[in-house]
């Protein structure tokens, strides 16, 4: 049996709420914890103890009480707590507002490149290895980011949804090559362009605490056949470690 008014100690932070609030949604961890089927330890003052950082627990309670959502700057953090407590309705609401709504769109775009995360890891590993070998504060590497499936030249102007040129299989093989870079991203078919993908790369590296600068240093310019040259842009990434 639980009291109607429940005192809580969440990671050293104190809260008080009604039992009905904790049981608001049946399929949540909190509803299960306070269903009477599980043992919950108490602290020296008799508060029910939850061994979790309580920084955002107030936001969890406010949603359970009245459906209130956190301010934008706390959305990501509250989302993680809602995942831990398995509060589906809160997760659904948070996913429909910024910045999580935009993140869903971004991930849909990145889903077009199945090796995106592997390429990020390769950038990090190469940069770390070069910095350690040279005992340097930073490392540079070349990254190719291209949207079109086929290399293009000034003689060709492909449009969206017409990225594949009409060439025979034997002709197509003449255009197949790998640019001389450390990592290559592409191709993809979407409205998002090269600069959008560069933004994703820099953002995801920055989220991992990695300082990165980049600049375009030209194009591949490898001769393929006749007057055709690879015009995929090449970027220099500078990873600074300290």
mmCIF file of C-alpha atoms in Angstrom:
data_model
loop_
_atom_site.group_PDB
_atom_site.id
_atom_site.type_symbol
_atom_site.label_atom_id
_atom_site.label_comp_id
_atom_site.label_asym_id
_atom_site.label_seq_id
_atom_site.Cartn_x
_atom_site.Cartn_y
_atom_site.Cartn_z
ATOM 1 C CA UNK A 1 0.000 0.000 0.000
ATOM 2 C CA UNK A 2 1.286 3.451 -0.950
ATOM 3 C CA UNK A 3 0.122 6.739 0.557
ATOM 4 C CA UNK A 4 -2.043 9.022 -1.561
ATOM 5 C CA UNK A 5 0.697 11.669 -1.405
ATOM 6 C CA UNK A 6 4.056 10.127 -2.300
ATOM 7 C CA UNK A 7 7.396 11.618 -1.150
ATOM 8 C CA UNK A 8 10.234 10.889 -3.570
ATOM 9 C CA UNK A 9 14.001 11.031 -3.501
ATOM 10 C CA UNK A 10 15.318 10.937 -7.065
ATOM 11 C CA UNK A 11 19.096 10.856 -6.968
ATOM 12 C CA UNK A 12 19.181 13.176 -3.964
ATOM 13 C CA UNK A 13 16.505 15.605 -5.193
ATOM 14 C CA UNK A 14 13.177 15.663 -3.363
ATOM 15 C CA UNK A 15 9.732 15.648 -4.964
ATOM 16 C CA UNK A 16 6.193 15.174 -3.750
ATOM 17 C CA UNK A 17 3.287 14.077 -5.926
ATOM 18 C CA UNK A 18 0.045 12.155 -5.888
ATOM 19 C CA UNK A 19 0.075 8.397 -6.366
ATOM 20 C CA UNK A 20 -2.427 8.809 -9.205
ATOM 21 C CA UNK A 21 0.080 11.042 -11.021
ATOM 22 C CA UNK A 22 2.739 8.332 -10.957
ATOM 23 C CA UNK A 23 0.173 5.844 -12.254
ATOM 24 C CA UNK A 24 -1.216 8.171 -14.942
ATOM 25 C CA UNK A 25 -0.088 5.920 -17.821
ATOM 26 C CA UNK A 26 -0.226 2.174 -17.236
ATOM 27 C CA UNK A 27 2.678 1.106 -19.430
ATOM 28 C CA UNK A 28 5.329 3.296 -17.808
ATOM 29 C CA UNK A 29 8.105 2.325 -15.441
ATOM 30 C CA UNK A 30 6.730 4.637 -12.760
ATOM 31 C CA UNK A 31 3.294 3.027 -12.923
ATOM 32 C CA UNK A 32 4.911 -0.394 -12.586
ATOM 33 C CA UNK A 33 7.151 0.725 -9.699
ATOM 34 C CA UNK A 34 4.191 2.087 -7.749
ATOM 35 C CA UNK A 35 1.739 -0.669 -8.646
ATOM 36 C CA UNK A 36 2.453 -2.585 -5.461
ATOM 37 C CA UNK A 37 4.111 -5.451 -7.299
ATOM 38 C CA UNK A 38 7.684 -4.265 -6.653
ATOM 39 C CA UNK A 39 9.801 -3.382 -3.662
ATOM 40 C CA UNK A 40 10.996 0.251 -3.619
ATOM 41 C CA UNK A 41 13.722 1.234 -1.099
ATOM 42 C CA UNK A 42 13.269 4.295 1.070
ATOM 43 C CA UNK A 43 15.809 6.773 2.418
ATOM 44 C CA UNK A 44 16.329 7.711 6.090
ATOM 45 C CA UNK A 45 13.361 10.107 5.933
ATOM 46 C CA UNK A 46 11.020 7.513 4.462
ATOM 47 C CA UNK A 47 11.046 8.928 0.912
ATOM 48 C CA UNK A 48 10.805 6.405 -1.892
ATOM 49 C CA UNK A 49 14.195 6.300 -3.568
ATOM 50 C CA UNK A 50 14.793 6.208 -7.332
ATOM 51 C CA UNK A 51 18.461 5.851 -8.228
ATOM 52 C CA UNK A 52 18.419 8.272 -11.145
ATOM 53 C CA UNK A 53 19.626 11.832 -11.736
ATOM 54 C CA UNK A 54 16.696 13.997 -10.675
ATOM 55 C CA UNK A 55 17.608 17.119 -12.675
ATOM 56 C CA UNK A 56 14.773 16.650 -15.154
ATOM 57 C CA UNK A 57 12.382 14.618 -13.050
ATOM 58 C CA UNK A 58 10.326 17.740 -12.374
ATOM 59 C CA UNK A 59 9.650 17.978 -16.112
ATOM 60 C CA UNK A 60 8.509 14.353 -16.071
ATOM 61 C CA UNK A 61 6.093 15.073 -13.237
ATOM 62 C CA UNK A 62 4.755 18.224 -14.900
ATOM 63 C CA UNK A 63 3.827 16.214 -17.966
ATOM 64 C CA UNK A 64 2.172 13.502 -15.887
ATOM 65 C CA UNK A 65 0.270 16.137 -13.906
ATOM 66 C CA UNK A 66 -0.993 18.397 -16.660
ATOM 67 C CA UNK A 67 0.629 17.507 -19.973
ATOM 68 C CA UNK A 68 3.114 20.375 -19.793
ATOM 69 C CA UNK A 69 6.163 20.114 -22.055
ATOM 70 C CA UNK A 70 9.662 21.389 -21.210
ATOM 71 C CA UNK A 71 11.210 24.475 -22.837
ATOM 72 C CA UNK A 72 13.145 23.862 -26.029
ATOM 73 C CA UNK A 73 16.588 23.917 -24.413
ATOM 74 C CA UNK A 74 15.645 20.934 -22.214
ATOM 75 C CA UNK A 75 13.807 18.834 -24.788
ATOM 76 C CA UNK A 76 16.708 16.484 -25.599
ATOM 77 C CA UNK A 77 17.523 15.835 -21.947
ATOM 78 C CA UNK A 78 13.892 15.262 -20.953
ATOM 79 C CA UNK A 79 13.526 12.930 -23.940
ATOM 80 C CA UNK A 80 16.283 10.715 -22.541
ATOM 81 C CA UNK A 81 14.529 10.609 -19.166
ATOM 82 C CA UNK A 82 11.199 9.815 -20.836
ATOM 83 C CA UNK A 83 12.917 6.909 -22.583
ATOM 84 C CA UNK A 84 14.256 5.616 -19.265
ATOM 85 C CA UNK A 85 10.820 5.815 -17.620
ATOM 86 C CA UNK A 86 9.110 4.469 -20.794
ATOM 87 C CA UNK A 87 6.585 7.303 -20.967
ATOM 88 C CA UNK A 88 5.273 6.813 -24.505
ATOM 89 C CA UNK A 89 2.889 9.804 -24.660
ATOM 90 C CA UNK A 90 5.663 12.173 -23.567
ATOM 91 C CA UNK A 91 8.055 10.681 -26.135
ATOM 92 C CA UNK A 92 5.456 11.184 -28.878
ATOM 93 C CA UNK A 93 4.909 14.806 -27.902
ATOM 94 C CA UNK A 94 8.616 15.605 -27.694
ATOM 95 C CA UNK A 95 9.325 13.995 -31.067
ATOM 96 C CA UNK A 96 6.826 16.371 -32.650
ATOM 97 C CA UNK A 97 8.591 19.585 -31.568
ATOM 98 C CA UNK A 98 11.993 21.103 -32.199
ATOM 99 C CA UNK A 99 14.752 20.154 -32.016
ATOM 100 C CA UNK A 100 13.673 16.485 -32.150
ATOM 101 C CA UNK A 101 11.327 16.973 -35.086
ATOM 102 C CA UNK A 102 14.158 18.413 -37.141
ATOM 103 C CA UNK A 103 16.424 15.586 -36.019
ATOM 104 C CA UNK A 104 13.946 13.030 -37.391
ATOM 105 C CA UNK A 105 14.069 14.764 -40.778
ATOM 106 C CA UNK A 106 17.874 14.872 -40.650
ATOM 107 C CA UNK A 107 18.104 11.174 -39.799
ATOM 108 C CA UNK A 108 15.767 10.352 -42.689
ATOM 109 C CA UNK A 109 18.239 12.085 -45.003
ATOM 110 C CA UNK A 110 21.242 10.333 -43.443
ATOM 111 C CA UNK A 111 19.424 7.044 -43.862
ATOM 112 C CA UNK A 112 20.149 7.367 -47.586
ATOM 113 C CA UNK A 113 23.824 6.698 -46.758
ATOM 114 C CA UNK A 114 24.088 3.347 -44.941
ATOM 115 C CA UNK A 115 27.800 3.772 -44.190
ATOM 116 C CA UNK A 116 27.538 7.288 -42.796
ATOM 117 C CA UNK A 117 28.426 6.342 -39.208
ATOM 118 C CA UNK A 118 31.259 4.096 -40.381
ATOM 119 C CA UNK A 119 32.695 6.982 -42.379
ATOM 120 C CA UNK A 120 32.532 9.246 -39.329
ATOM 121 C CA UNK A 121 34.473 6.674 -37.326
ATOM 122 C CA UNK A 122 37.029 6.435 -40.114
ATOM 123 C CA UNK A 123 37.535 10.214 -40.072
ATOM 124 C CA UNK A 124 38.142 10.120 -36.323
ATOM 125 C CA UNK A 125 40.510 7.151 -36.453
ATOM 126 C CA UNK A 126 42.588 8.546 -39.319
ATOM 127 C CA UNK A 127 42.850 11.963 -37.677
ATOM 128 C CA UNK A 128 43.828 10.427 -34.317
ATOM 129 C CA UNK A 129 46.458 8.180 -35.887
ATOM 130 C CA UNK A 130 48.036 11.020 -37.868
ATOM 131 C CA UNK A 131 48.102 13.353 -34.884
ATOM 132 C CA UNK A 132 49.749 10.705 -32.705
ATOM 133 C CA UNK A 133 52.301 9.771 -35.370
ATOM 134 C CA UNK A 134 53.294 13.397 -35.856
ATOM 135 C CA UNK A 135 52.921 14.383 -32.184
ATOM 136 C CA UNK A 136 50.755 17.228 -33.479
ATOM 137 C CA UNK A 137 47.828 19.143 -32.027
ATOM 138 C CA UNK A 138 45.825 18.703 -35.205
ATOM 139 C CA UNK A 139 45.557 16.432 -38.234
ATOM 140 C CA UNK A 140 44.336 17.021 -41.767
ATOM 141 C CA UNK A 141 42.613 14.629 -44.126
ATOM 142 C CA UNK A 142 40.867 14.779 -47.483
ATOM 143 C CA UNK A 143 37.155 14.056 -47.732
ATOM 144 C CA UNK A 144 35.111 13.765 -50.911
ATOM 145 C CA UNK A 145 31.415 14.667 -50.692
ATOM 146 C CA UNK A 146 29.473 14.243 -53.927
ATOM 147 C CA UNK A 147 25.774 14.044 -54.632
ATOM 148 C CA UNK A 148 25.627 12.865 -58.249
ATOM 149 C CA UNK A 149 26.076 9.186 -59.026
ATOM 150 C CA UNK A 150 28.232 9.909 -62.060
ATOM 151 C CA UNK A 151 31.169 12.309 -62.153
ATOM 152 C CA UNK A 152 30.113 15.422 -64.039
ATOM 153 C CA UNK A 153 31.896 17.870 -66.256
ATOM 154 C CA UNK A 154 30.984 21.329 -67.605
ATOM 155 C CA UNK A 155 29.528 19.489 -70.594
ATOM 156 C CA UNK A 156 26.885 17.787 -68.454
ATOM 157 C CA UNK A 157 24.193 19.471 -66.379
ATOM 158 C CA UNK A 158 22.140 16.792 -64.586
ATOM 159 C CA UNK A 159 19.001 17.789 -62.741
ATOM 160 C CA UNK A 160 17.344 16.286 -59.677
ATOM 161 C CA UNK A 161 15.727 12.900 -60.458
ATOM 162 C CA UNK A 162 17.883 12.569 -63.577
ATOM 163 C CA UNK A 163 21.203 11.834 -61.929
ATOM 164 C CA UNK A 164 21.921 8.702 -63.955
ATOM 165 C CA UNK A 165 23.078 9.262 -67.490
ATOM 166 C CA UNK A 166 22.011 7.012 -70.362
ATOM 167 C CA UNK A 167 25.155 4.997 -70.940
ATOM 168 C CA UNK A 168 25.785 1.376 -71.740
ATOM 169 C CA UNK A 169 27.204 -0.900 -69.066
ATOM 170 C CA UNK A 170 30.635 -0.871 -70.705
ATOM 171 C CA UNK A 171 30.607 2.927 -70.898
ATOM 172 C CA UNK A 172 29.505 3.203 -67.292
ATOM 173 C CA UNK A 173 32.505 1.183 -66.104
ATOM 174 C CA UNK A 174 34.809 3.702 -67.732
ATOM 175 C CA UNK A 175 33.481 6.291 -65.281
ATOM 176 C CA UNK A 176 33.796 4.115 -62.175
ATOM 177 C CA UNK A 177 36.700 5.164 -60.001
ATOM 178 C CA UNK A 178 37.602 6.120 -56.447
ATOM 179 C CA UNK A 179 38.862 9.602 -55.771
ATOM 180 C CA UNK A 180 42.217 9.741 -54.012
ATOM 181 C CA UNK A 181 40.879 10.811 -50.622
ATOM 182 C CA UNK A 182 40.740 9.395 -47.091
ATOM 183 C CA UNK A 183 36.939 9.155 -46.883
ATOM 184 C CA UNK A 184 34.217 9.532 -49.504
ATOM 185 C CA UNK A 185 30.511 10.280 -48.947
ATOM 186 C CA UNK A 186 27.946 9.787 -51.708
ATOM 187 C CA UNK A 187 26.106 9.550 -53.928
ATOM 188 C CA UNK A 188 22.506 10.151 -52.854
ATOM 189 C CA UNK A 189 19.216 11.224 -54.398
ATOM 190 C CA UNK A 190 17.467 13.873 -52.322
ATOM 191 C CA UNK A 191 16.895 17.607 -52.319
ATOM 192 C CA UNK A 192 19.529 18.021 -49.585
ATOM 193 C CA UNK A 193 22.823 19.030 -51.167
ATOM 194 C CA UNK A 194 26.545 18.699 -50.430
ATOM 195 C CA UNK A 195 26.500 21.574 -47.952
ATOM 196 C CA UNK A 196 23.684 19.906 -46.012
ATOM 197 C CA UNK A 197 25.724 16.725 -45.650
ATOM 198 C CA UNK A 198 28.819 18.700 -44.655
ATOM 199 C CA UNK A 199 26.725 20.349 -41.946
ATOM 200 C CA UNK A 200 25.661 16.903 -40.689
ATOM 201 C CA UNK A 201 29.259 15.656 -40.603
ATOM 202 C CA UNK A 202 30.552 18.689 -38.705
ATOM 203 C CA UNK A 203 27.573 18.654 -36.307
ATOM 204 C CA UNK A 204 27.950 14.967 -35.456
ATOM 205 C CA UNK A 205 31.702 15.289 -34.925
ATOM 206 C CA UNK A 206 31.173 18.368 -32.741
ATOM 207 C CA UNK A 207 28.578 16.490 -30.661
ATOM 208 C CA UNK A 208 31.360 14.027 -29.852
ATOM 209 C CA UNK A 209 33.575 16.847 -28.608
ATOM 210 C CA UNK A 210 35.731 16.974 -31.738
ATOM 211 C CA UNK A 211 36.763 20.365 -33.105
ATOM 212 C CA UNK A 212 36.670 20.346 -36.899
ATOM 213 C CA UNK A 213 37.190 22.952 -39.617
ATOM 214 C CA UNK A 214 36.754 22.289 -43.305
ATOM 215 C CA UNK A 215 37.287 24.020 -46.605
ATOM 216 C CA UNK A 216 36.953 23.073 -50.268
ATOM 217 C CA UNK A 217 40.399 22.674 -51.830
ATOM 218 C CA UNK A 218 39.278 21.860 -55.364
ATOM 219 C CA UNK A 219 37.907 18.913 -57.299
ATOM 220 C CA UNK A 220 39.218 15.436 -58.050
ATOM 221 C CA UNK A 221 39.847 16.371 -61.712
ATOM 222 C CA UNK A 222 40.897 12.846 -62.623
ATOM 223 C CA UNK A 223 40.775 12.222 -66.377
ATOM 224 C CA UNK A 224 38.288 9.505 -67.203
ATOM 225 C CA UNK A 225 37.808 9.323 -70.968
ATOM 226 C CA UNK A 226 37.763 11.782 -73.861
ATOM 227 C CA UNK A 227 36.769 15.179 -72.442
ATOM 228 C CA UNK A 228 35.321 13.727 -69.233
ATOM 229 C CA UNK A 229 36.944 14.568 -65.897
ATOM 230 C CA UNK A 230 35.800 13.833 -62.369
ATOM 231 C CA UNK A 231 34.477 17.023 -60.813
ATOM 232 C CA UNK A 232 33.648 15.708 -57.361
ATOM 233 C CA UNK A 233 34.527 18.363 -54.755
ATOM 234 C CA UNK A 234 37.344 17.606 -52.329
ATOM 235 C CA UNK A 235 37.354 19.071 -48.825
ATOM 236 C CA UNK A 236 40.201 19.355 -46.367
ATOM 237 C CA UNK A 237 39.121 18.513 -42.821
ATOM 238 C CA UNK A 238 41.244 19.780 -39.959
ATOM 239 C CA UNK A 239 40.662 17.965 -36.681
ATOM 240 C CA UNK A 240 42.082 19.747 -33.626
ATOM 241 C CA UNK A 241 42.631 17.548 -30.595
ATOM 242 C CA UNK A 242 43.500 20.091 -27.935
#
